[in-house]
XYZ file of C-alpha atoms in Angstrom:
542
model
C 3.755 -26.558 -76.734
C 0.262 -28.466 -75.535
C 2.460 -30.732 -73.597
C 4.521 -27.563 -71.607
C 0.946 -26.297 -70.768
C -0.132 -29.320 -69.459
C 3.154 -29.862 -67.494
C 2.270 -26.029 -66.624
C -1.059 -26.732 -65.469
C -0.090 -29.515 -63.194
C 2.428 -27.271 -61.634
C -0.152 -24.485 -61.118
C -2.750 -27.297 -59.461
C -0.094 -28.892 -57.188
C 0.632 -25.049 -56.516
C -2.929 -24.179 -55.668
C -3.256 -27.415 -53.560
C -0.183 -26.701 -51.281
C -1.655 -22.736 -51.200
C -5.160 -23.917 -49.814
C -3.080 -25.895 -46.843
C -0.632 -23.480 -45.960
C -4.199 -20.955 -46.469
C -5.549 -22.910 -43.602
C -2.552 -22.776 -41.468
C -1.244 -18.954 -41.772
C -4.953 -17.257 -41.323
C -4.084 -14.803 -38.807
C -4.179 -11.382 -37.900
C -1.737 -10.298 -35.215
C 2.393 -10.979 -34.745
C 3.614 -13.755 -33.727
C 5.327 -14.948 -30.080
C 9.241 -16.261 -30.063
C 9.304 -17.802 -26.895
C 13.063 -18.205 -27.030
C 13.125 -14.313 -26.843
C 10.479 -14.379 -24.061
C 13.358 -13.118 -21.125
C 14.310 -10.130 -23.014
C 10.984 -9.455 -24.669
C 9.655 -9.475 -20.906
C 12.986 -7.697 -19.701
C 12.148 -4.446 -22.383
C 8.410 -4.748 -22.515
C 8.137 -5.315 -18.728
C 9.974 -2.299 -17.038
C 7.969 0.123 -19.413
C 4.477 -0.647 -17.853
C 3.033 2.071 -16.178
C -0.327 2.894 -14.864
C -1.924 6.164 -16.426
C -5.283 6.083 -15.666
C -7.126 4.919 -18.146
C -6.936 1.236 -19.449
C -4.310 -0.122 -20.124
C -2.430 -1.396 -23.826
C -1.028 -4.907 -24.371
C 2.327 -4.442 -25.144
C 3.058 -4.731 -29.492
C 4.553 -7.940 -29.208
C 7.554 -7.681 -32.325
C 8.659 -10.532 -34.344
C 12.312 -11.256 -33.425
C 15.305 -10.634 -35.408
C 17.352 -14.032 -34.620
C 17.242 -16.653 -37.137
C 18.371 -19.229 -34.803
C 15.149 -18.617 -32.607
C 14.240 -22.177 -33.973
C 12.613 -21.402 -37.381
C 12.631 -22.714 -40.837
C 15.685 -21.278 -42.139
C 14.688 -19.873 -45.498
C 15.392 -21.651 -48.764
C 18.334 -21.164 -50.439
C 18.210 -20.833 -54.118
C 20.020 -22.893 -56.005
C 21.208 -23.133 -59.786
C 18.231 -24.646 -61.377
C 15.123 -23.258 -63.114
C 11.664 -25.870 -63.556
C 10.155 -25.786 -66.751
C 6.486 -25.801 -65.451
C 6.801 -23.285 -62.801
C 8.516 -20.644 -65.567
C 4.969 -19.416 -67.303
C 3.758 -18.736 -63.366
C 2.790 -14.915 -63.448
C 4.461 -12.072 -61.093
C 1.391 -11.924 -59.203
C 0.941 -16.205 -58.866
C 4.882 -15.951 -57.808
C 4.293 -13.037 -55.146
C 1.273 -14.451 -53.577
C 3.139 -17.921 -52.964
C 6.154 -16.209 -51.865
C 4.179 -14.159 -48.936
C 2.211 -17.656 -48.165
C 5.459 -19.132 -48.080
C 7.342 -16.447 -45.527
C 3.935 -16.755 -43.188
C 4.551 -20.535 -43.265
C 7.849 -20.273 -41.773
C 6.747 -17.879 -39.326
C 9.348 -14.879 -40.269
C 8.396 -11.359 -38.802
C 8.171 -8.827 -40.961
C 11.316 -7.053 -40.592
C 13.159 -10.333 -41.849
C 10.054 -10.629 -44.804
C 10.968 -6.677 -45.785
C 14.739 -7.613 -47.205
C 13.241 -10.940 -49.290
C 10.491 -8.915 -51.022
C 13.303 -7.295 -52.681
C 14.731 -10.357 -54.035
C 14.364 -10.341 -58.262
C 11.358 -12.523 -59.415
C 13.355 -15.545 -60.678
C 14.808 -15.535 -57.078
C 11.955 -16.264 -55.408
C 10.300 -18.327 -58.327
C 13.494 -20.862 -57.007
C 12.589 -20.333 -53.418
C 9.342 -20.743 -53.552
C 9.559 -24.146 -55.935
C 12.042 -25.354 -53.327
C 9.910 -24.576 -50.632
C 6.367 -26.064 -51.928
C 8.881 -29.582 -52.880
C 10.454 -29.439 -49.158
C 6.734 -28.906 -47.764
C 5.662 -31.698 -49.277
C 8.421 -34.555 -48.842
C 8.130 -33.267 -44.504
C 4.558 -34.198 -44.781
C 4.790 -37.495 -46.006
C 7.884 -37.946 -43.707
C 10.994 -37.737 -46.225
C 13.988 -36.532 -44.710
C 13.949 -32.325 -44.973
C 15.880 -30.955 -47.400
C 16.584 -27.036 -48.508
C 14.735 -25.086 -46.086
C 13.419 -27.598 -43.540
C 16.880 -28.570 -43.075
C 18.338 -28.043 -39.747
C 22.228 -27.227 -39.617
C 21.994 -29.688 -36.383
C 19.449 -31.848 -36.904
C 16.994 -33.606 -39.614
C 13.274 -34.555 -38.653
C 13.062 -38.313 -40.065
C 9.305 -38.651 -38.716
C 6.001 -36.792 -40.451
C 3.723 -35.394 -38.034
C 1.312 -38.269 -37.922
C 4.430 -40.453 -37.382
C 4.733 -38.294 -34.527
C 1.109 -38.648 -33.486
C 1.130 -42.250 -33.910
C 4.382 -43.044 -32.062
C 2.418 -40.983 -28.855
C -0.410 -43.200 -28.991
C 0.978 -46.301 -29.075
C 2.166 -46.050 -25.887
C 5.989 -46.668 -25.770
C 8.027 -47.099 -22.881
C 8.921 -44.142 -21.104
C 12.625 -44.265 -22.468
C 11.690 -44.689 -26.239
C 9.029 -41.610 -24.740
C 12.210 -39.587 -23.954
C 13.750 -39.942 -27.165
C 10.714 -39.402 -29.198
C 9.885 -36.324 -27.641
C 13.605 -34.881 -28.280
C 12.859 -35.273 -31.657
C 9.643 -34.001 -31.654
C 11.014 -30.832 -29.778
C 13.900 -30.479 -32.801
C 11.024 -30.879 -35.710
C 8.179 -28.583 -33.711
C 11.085 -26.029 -33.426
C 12.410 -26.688 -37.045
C 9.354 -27.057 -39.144
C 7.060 -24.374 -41.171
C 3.727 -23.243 -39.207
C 2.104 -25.687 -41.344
C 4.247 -29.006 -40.226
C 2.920 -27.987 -36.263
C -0.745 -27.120 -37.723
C -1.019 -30.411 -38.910
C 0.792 -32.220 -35.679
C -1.163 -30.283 -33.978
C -4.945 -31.543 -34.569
C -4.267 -34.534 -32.461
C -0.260 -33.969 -31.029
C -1.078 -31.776 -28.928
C -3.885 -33.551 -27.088
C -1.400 -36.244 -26.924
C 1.045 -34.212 -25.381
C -1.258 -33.061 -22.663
C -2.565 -36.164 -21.828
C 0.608 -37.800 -21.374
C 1.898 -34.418 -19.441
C -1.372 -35.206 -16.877
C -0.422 -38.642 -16.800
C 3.254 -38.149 -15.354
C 1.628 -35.302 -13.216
C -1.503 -38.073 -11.736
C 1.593 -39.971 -10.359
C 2.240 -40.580 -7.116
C 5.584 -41.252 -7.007
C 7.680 -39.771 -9.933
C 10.999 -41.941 -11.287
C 13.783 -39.876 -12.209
C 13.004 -40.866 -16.314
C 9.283 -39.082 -15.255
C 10.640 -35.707 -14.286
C 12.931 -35.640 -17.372
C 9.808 -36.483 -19.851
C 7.842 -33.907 -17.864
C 10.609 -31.388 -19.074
C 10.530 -32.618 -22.241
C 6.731 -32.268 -22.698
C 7.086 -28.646 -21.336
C 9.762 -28.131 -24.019
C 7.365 -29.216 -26.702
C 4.682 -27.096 -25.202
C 6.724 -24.414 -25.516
C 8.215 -25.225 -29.024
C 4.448 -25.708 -30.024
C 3.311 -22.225 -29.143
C 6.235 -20.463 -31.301
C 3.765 -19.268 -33.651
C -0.316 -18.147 -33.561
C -1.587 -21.252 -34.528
C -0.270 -22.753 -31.567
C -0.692 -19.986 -29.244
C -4.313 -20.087 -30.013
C -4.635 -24.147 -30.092
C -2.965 -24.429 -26.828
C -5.295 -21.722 -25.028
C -8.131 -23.014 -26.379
C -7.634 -26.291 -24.701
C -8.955 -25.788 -21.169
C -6.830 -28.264 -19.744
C -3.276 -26.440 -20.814
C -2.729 -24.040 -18.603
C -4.064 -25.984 -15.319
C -1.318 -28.545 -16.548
C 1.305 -25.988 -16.690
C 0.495 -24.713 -12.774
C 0.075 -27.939 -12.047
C 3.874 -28.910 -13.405
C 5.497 -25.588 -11.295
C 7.910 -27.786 -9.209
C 11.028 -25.101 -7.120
C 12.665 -28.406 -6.835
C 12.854 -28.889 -10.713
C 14.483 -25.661 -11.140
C 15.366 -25.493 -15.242
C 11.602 -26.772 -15.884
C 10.117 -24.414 -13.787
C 12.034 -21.138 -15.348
C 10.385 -22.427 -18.631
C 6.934 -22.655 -16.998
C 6.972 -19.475 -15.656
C 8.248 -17.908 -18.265
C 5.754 -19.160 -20.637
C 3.208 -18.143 -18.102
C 4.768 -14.694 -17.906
C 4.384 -14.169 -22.156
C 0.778 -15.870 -21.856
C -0.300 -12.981 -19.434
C 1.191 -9.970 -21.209
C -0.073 -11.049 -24.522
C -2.591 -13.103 -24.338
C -6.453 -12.298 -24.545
C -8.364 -10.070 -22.115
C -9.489 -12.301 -19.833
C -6.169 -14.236 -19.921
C -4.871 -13.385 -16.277
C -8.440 -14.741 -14.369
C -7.800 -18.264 -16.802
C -4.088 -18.646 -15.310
C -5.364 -17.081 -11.426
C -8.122 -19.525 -11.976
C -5.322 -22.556 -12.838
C -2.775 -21.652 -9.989
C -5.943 -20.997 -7.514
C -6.972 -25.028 -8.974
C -3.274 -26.491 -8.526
C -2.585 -25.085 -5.233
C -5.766 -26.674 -3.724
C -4.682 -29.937 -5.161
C -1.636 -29.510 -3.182
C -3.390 -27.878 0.291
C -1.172 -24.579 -0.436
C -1.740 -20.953 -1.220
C -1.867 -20.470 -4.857
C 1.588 -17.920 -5.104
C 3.476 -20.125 -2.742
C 5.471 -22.094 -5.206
C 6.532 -18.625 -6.887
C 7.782 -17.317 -3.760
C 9.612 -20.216 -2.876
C 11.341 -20.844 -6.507
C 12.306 -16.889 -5.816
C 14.182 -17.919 -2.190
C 16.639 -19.820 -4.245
C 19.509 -18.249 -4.184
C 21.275 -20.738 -6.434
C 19.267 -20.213 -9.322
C 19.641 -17.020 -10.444
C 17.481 -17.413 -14.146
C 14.947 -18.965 -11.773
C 14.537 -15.842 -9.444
C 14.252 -13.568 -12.486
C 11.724 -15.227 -13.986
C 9.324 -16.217 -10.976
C 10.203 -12.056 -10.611
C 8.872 -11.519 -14.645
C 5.845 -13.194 -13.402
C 5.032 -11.690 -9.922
C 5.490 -7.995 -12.407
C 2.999 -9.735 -15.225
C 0.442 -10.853 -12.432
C 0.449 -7.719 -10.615
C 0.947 -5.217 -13.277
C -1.661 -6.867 -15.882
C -5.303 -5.848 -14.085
C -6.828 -1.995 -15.279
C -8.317 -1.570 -12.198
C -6.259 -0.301 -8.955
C -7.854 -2.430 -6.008
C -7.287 -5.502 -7.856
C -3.639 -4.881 -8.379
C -3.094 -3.791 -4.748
C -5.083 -7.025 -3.855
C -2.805 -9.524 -5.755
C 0.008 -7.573 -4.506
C -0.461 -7.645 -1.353
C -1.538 -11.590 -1.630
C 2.240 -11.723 -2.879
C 3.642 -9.931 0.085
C 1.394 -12.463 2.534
C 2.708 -15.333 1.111
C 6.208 -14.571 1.910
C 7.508 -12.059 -0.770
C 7.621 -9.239 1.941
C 10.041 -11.296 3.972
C 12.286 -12.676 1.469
C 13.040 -9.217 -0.747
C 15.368 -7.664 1.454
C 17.327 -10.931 1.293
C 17.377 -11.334 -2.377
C 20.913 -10.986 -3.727
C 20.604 -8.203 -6.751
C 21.983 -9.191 -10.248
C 21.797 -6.504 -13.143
C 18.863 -8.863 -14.832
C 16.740 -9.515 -10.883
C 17.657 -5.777 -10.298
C 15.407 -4.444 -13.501
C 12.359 -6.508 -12.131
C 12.604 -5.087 -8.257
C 13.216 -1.806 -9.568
C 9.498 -2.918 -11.596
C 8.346 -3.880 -8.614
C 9.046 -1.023 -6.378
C 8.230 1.298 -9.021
C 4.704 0.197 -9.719
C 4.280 -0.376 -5.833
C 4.834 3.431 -5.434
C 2.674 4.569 -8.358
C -0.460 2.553 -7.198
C 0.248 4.033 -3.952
C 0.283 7.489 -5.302
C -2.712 6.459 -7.217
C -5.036 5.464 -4.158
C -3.936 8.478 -2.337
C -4.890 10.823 -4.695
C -8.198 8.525 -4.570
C -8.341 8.969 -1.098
C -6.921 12.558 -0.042
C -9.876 14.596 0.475
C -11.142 11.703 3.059
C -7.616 10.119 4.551
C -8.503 11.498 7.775
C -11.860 10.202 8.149
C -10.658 6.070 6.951
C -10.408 5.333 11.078
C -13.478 4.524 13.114
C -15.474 6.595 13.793
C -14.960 8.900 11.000
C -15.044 6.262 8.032
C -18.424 5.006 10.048
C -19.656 8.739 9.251
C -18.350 9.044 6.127
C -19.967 6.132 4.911
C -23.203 6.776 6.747
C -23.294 10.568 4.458
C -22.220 8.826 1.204
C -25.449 5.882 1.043
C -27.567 8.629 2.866
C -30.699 9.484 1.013
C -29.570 7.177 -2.239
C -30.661 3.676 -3.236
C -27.794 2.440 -1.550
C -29.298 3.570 2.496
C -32.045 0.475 3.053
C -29.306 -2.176 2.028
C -26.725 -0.566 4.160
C -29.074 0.034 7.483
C -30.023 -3.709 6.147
C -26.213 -4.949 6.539
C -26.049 -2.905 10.442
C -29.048 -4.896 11.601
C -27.891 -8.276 10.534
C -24.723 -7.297 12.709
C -26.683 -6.577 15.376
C -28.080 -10.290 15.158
C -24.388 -11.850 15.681
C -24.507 -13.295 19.402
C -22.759 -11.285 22.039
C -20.180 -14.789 22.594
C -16.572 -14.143 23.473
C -15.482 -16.717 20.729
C -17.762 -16.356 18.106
C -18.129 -12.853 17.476
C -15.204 -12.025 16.612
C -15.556 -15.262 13.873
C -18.509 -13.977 12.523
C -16.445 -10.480 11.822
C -13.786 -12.310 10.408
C -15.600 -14.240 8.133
C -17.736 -11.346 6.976
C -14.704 -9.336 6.506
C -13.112 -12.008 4.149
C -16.308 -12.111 2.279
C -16.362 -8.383 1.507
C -12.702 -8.503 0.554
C -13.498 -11.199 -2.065
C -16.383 -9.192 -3.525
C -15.035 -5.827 -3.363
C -11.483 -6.654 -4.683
C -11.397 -9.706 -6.292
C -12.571 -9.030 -9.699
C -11.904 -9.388 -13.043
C -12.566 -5.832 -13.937
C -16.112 -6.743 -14.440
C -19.165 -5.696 -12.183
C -21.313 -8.723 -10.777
C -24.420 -10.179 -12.581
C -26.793 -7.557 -10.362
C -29.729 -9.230 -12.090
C -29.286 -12.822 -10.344
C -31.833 -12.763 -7.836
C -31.556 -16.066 -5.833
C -30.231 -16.349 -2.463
C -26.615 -16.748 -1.750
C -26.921 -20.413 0.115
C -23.707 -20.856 1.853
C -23.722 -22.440 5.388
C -21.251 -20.711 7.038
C -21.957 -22.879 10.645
C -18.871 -25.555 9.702
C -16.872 -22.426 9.033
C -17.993 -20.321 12.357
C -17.803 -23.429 14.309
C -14.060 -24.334 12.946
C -12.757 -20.824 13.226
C -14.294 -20.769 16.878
C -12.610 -23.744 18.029
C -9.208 -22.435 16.036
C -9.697 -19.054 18.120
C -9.996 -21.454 21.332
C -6.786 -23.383 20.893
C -4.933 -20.161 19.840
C -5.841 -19.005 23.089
C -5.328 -21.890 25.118
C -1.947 -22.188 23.481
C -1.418 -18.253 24.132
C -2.048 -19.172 27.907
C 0.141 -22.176 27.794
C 3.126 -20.048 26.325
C 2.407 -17.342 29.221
C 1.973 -19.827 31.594
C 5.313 -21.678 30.382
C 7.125 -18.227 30.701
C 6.107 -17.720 34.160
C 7.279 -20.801 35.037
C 10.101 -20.398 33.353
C 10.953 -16.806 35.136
C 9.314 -18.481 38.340
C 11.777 -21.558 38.580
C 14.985 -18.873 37.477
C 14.120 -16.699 40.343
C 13.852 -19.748 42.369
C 17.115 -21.327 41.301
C 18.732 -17.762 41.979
C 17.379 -17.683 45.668
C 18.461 -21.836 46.251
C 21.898 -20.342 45.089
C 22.061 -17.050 47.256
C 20.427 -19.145 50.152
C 23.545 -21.361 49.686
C 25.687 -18.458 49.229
C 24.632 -17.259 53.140
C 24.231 -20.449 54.335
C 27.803 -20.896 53.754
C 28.848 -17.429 54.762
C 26.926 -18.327 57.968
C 28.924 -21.759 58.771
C 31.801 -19.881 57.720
C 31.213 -16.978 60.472
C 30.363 -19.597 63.042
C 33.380 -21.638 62.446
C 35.418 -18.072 62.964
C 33.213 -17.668 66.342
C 34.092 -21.333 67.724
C 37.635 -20.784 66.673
C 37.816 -17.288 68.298
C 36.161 -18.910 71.391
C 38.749 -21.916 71.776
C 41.499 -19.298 71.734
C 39.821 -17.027 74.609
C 39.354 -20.040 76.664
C 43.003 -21.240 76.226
C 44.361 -17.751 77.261
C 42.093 -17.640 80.725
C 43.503 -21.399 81.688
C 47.250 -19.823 80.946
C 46.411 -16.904 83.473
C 44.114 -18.735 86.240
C 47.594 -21.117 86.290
C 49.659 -18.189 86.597
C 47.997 -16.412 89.139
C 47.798 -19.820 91.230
């Protein structure tokens, strides 16, 4: 009997030891993301947003209901019973069969029909479980419920790390991250949590690496869609989520990777940047502006461009819907009304206005226009309730008035008659007035509407240095060649009409001057014949 409770007591410590690490792992508080649901999670989720008012709710993000979304498959039990796990009480049992269900990252509609199962049930589960747990961490083959019906993860996670450092050849890179891909995806929350301390630095660094390159190799784009694959494998559960947006560098890497001519990688990009933005934390959206804004200056283009473009290809249909998901998750995500309109409208600048009437409607592209539309109207409706006691007085002069009555005797009057003089100090110049308006226009924009819901810091009391002169002086000499090439196109055209109307007189001119030889040739002829009929009769009448 002494020996069964010792055999018993190293059961319960091996027990308590795997408990402590899966402890550390599964210490959340909020569901869990399935990215390989993310199309028709945004699909649902998406084309339910509406604006009420008030602020706004994340969407309840629910676990999904597919077990081949890439997740541990549970344990099965099988025909045996160990001695030293047999004295384990109801409760031990219990509290290592929820740790164990949060380790393989099941949602609680799939955890409601296995707390049902009898106790000896899961005493075999969970045994199995704790034994399969342990030979993936020191890199035995998976058995029970690690095992893949496809695949079977050969490498621990620190084989894993390892095998990224060294630095292999981009070939053996390919392979390796395959596998990586199939054990992230495979493998309990606890397998990624402990790749994940160093993997996933690993993975961006080598993702910034193939990004730094000037010239990419056709091996390079195909490891850049594996690393996005792993990315996205990696953030299939909380632990990830949260690892990955806490490293700064993640989602600059992702906007950095959007490629329209890489069309499969980019669907997954934007897709994952879609989910990010609907779930993720409040100030989420201004992180991934903030990374597209970053990316698209790197590239000298305007930060939606490569959106709008992957949504003018017509031949890639799961493309256009998701660079559509995003556009909705962008616009629809801000509380407050200017700032939607404002990235909206950004959208439409960029190209979006032109290229929607041209998009060919499927039943999947149709539900996000018919978001897009739909929201467009409502925040419409919104501002002009806003605005309907005072629509009439938004053109000049009236708005000058109205605003004049609304700062009048308040706080607000000395900084406004302060704003009017400085005006009055821009130089009466035919080029750079206008410049100076257009400038100070942009800058009000940027204050006024783009926001992140937050007021400014009103208690920062230095002066706003900024040398506009570079600006002024580049805008001014802009103004001057869109002029001079305005009176070069005018000029051209008159030209133009000036050398047609001359070509149309050189060919009526020719027109008469032929009539005219024609008429004189008639004349001569006529001529010859009445001087060959008075010879005939002066002979006669001799």
């Amino acid at each position: 009997m002494g020996h069964h409770h010792a055999l018993l007591l190293d059961v319960v410590l091996a027990v308590k030891h795997i408990l402590n690490v899966v402890k550390r792992v599964v210490k959340v508080n909020s569901a869990i993301l399935n990215y390989s649901h993310v199309a028709f999670f945004q699909r649902d989720r998406i084309t339910s947003f509406r604006k009420t008012g008030g602020k706004k709710e994340k969407p309840l993000i629910q676990h999904p209901t597919d077990s081949s979304s890439g997740q541990a498959e549970l344990p099965v039990p099988q025909p045996f019973f160990d001695e030293r796990s047999m004295n384990l009480s109801e409760k031990e049992i219990n509290d290592l069969f929820e740790k164990m269900m949060e380790d393989m990252n099941l949602n609680e509609e799939r955890k409601a029909p296995l707390r049902g199962k009898d106790l000896n049930t899961k005493r075999e589960m969970v045994v199995q479980y704790i034994s399969a747990t342990a030979k993936s961490i020191t890199g035995s083959k998976v058995a029970g419920g690690l095992r893949n019906s496809k695949h079977e993860s050969t490498l621990s996670s620190q084989e894993y790390v390892h095998e990224l450092r060294s630095g292999i050849t981009e070939e053996k890179l390919l392979n390796c991250l395959e596998s990586l891909r199939v054990s992230l995806t495979s493998n309990p929350v606890s397998w990624v949590n402990n790749f994940g301390h160093e993997g996933l630095g690993l993975l961006l660094d080598a993702l910034e690496k193939l990004l730094d390159k000037k010239q990419q190799e056709n091996i390079d784009k195909r490891n850049q869609h594996k690393l996005i694959q792993c990315l996205k494998a990696f953030m299939n559960n909380k632990f990830g989520l949260q690892k990955i947006l806490g490293d700064e560098r993640s989602l600059l890497l992702l906007a950095r990777a959007i490629d329209p001519k890489q069309t499969n990688m980019m669907t997954e990009i934007v897709k994952i940047l879609s989910a990010i933005c609907i779930i993720g934390e409040e100030n989420i959206l201004d992180k991934i502006l903030a990374a597209m804004t970053i990316a698209a200056e790197r590239n000298n283009k305007e930060r939606f461009a490569p959106i709008v473009e992957g949504l003018e290809n017509h031949e890639a249909q799961q493309l256009q819907v998701a660079c559509m998901q995003l556009i909705n998750a962008l616009v629809t995500s801000p509380d407050d009304l200017d700032f939607r309109i404002h990235l909206r409208n950004e959208f439409l600048r960029c190209g979006l206005k032109k290229i929607l009437p041209e998009i060919k409607e499927t039943e999947e592209l149709d539900i996000q226009l018919r978001v897009f539309n739909e929201n467009k109207e409502e925040d419409a409706i919104e501002l002009s309730h806003r605005l309907e006691d005072i629509r009439a007085e938004m053109e000049y002069p009236f708005v000058y008035h109205l605003l004049s009555n609304m700062v009048k005797d308040t706080a607000s009057e000395p900084y406004f008659l302060s704003i009017l003089q400085h005006l009055l100090l821009i130089r009466n110049d035919y080029y750079i007035r206008p410049q100076y308006y257009k400038v100070i226009e942009e800058c009000v924009a940027q204050v006024v509407l783009h926001r992140s819901g937050m007021d400014p810091d009103f208690g920062y009391s230095k002066r706003l240095d900024v040398d506009f002169s570079q600006l002024i002086d580049q805008c001014v000499d802009k103004a001057k060649v869109e002029e001079s090439e305005q009176k070069a196109a005018e000029f051209s055209k008159k030209f133009d009409e000036e050398f047609g109307a001359r070509q149309e007189a050189q060919a009526e001119s020719q027109k008469k001057e032929e009539r005219i030889k024609e008429l004189e040739e008639k004349i001569q002829s006529l001529e010859c014949e009445g001087a060959v009929s008075g010879s005939y009769h002066l002979c006669k009448s001799i």
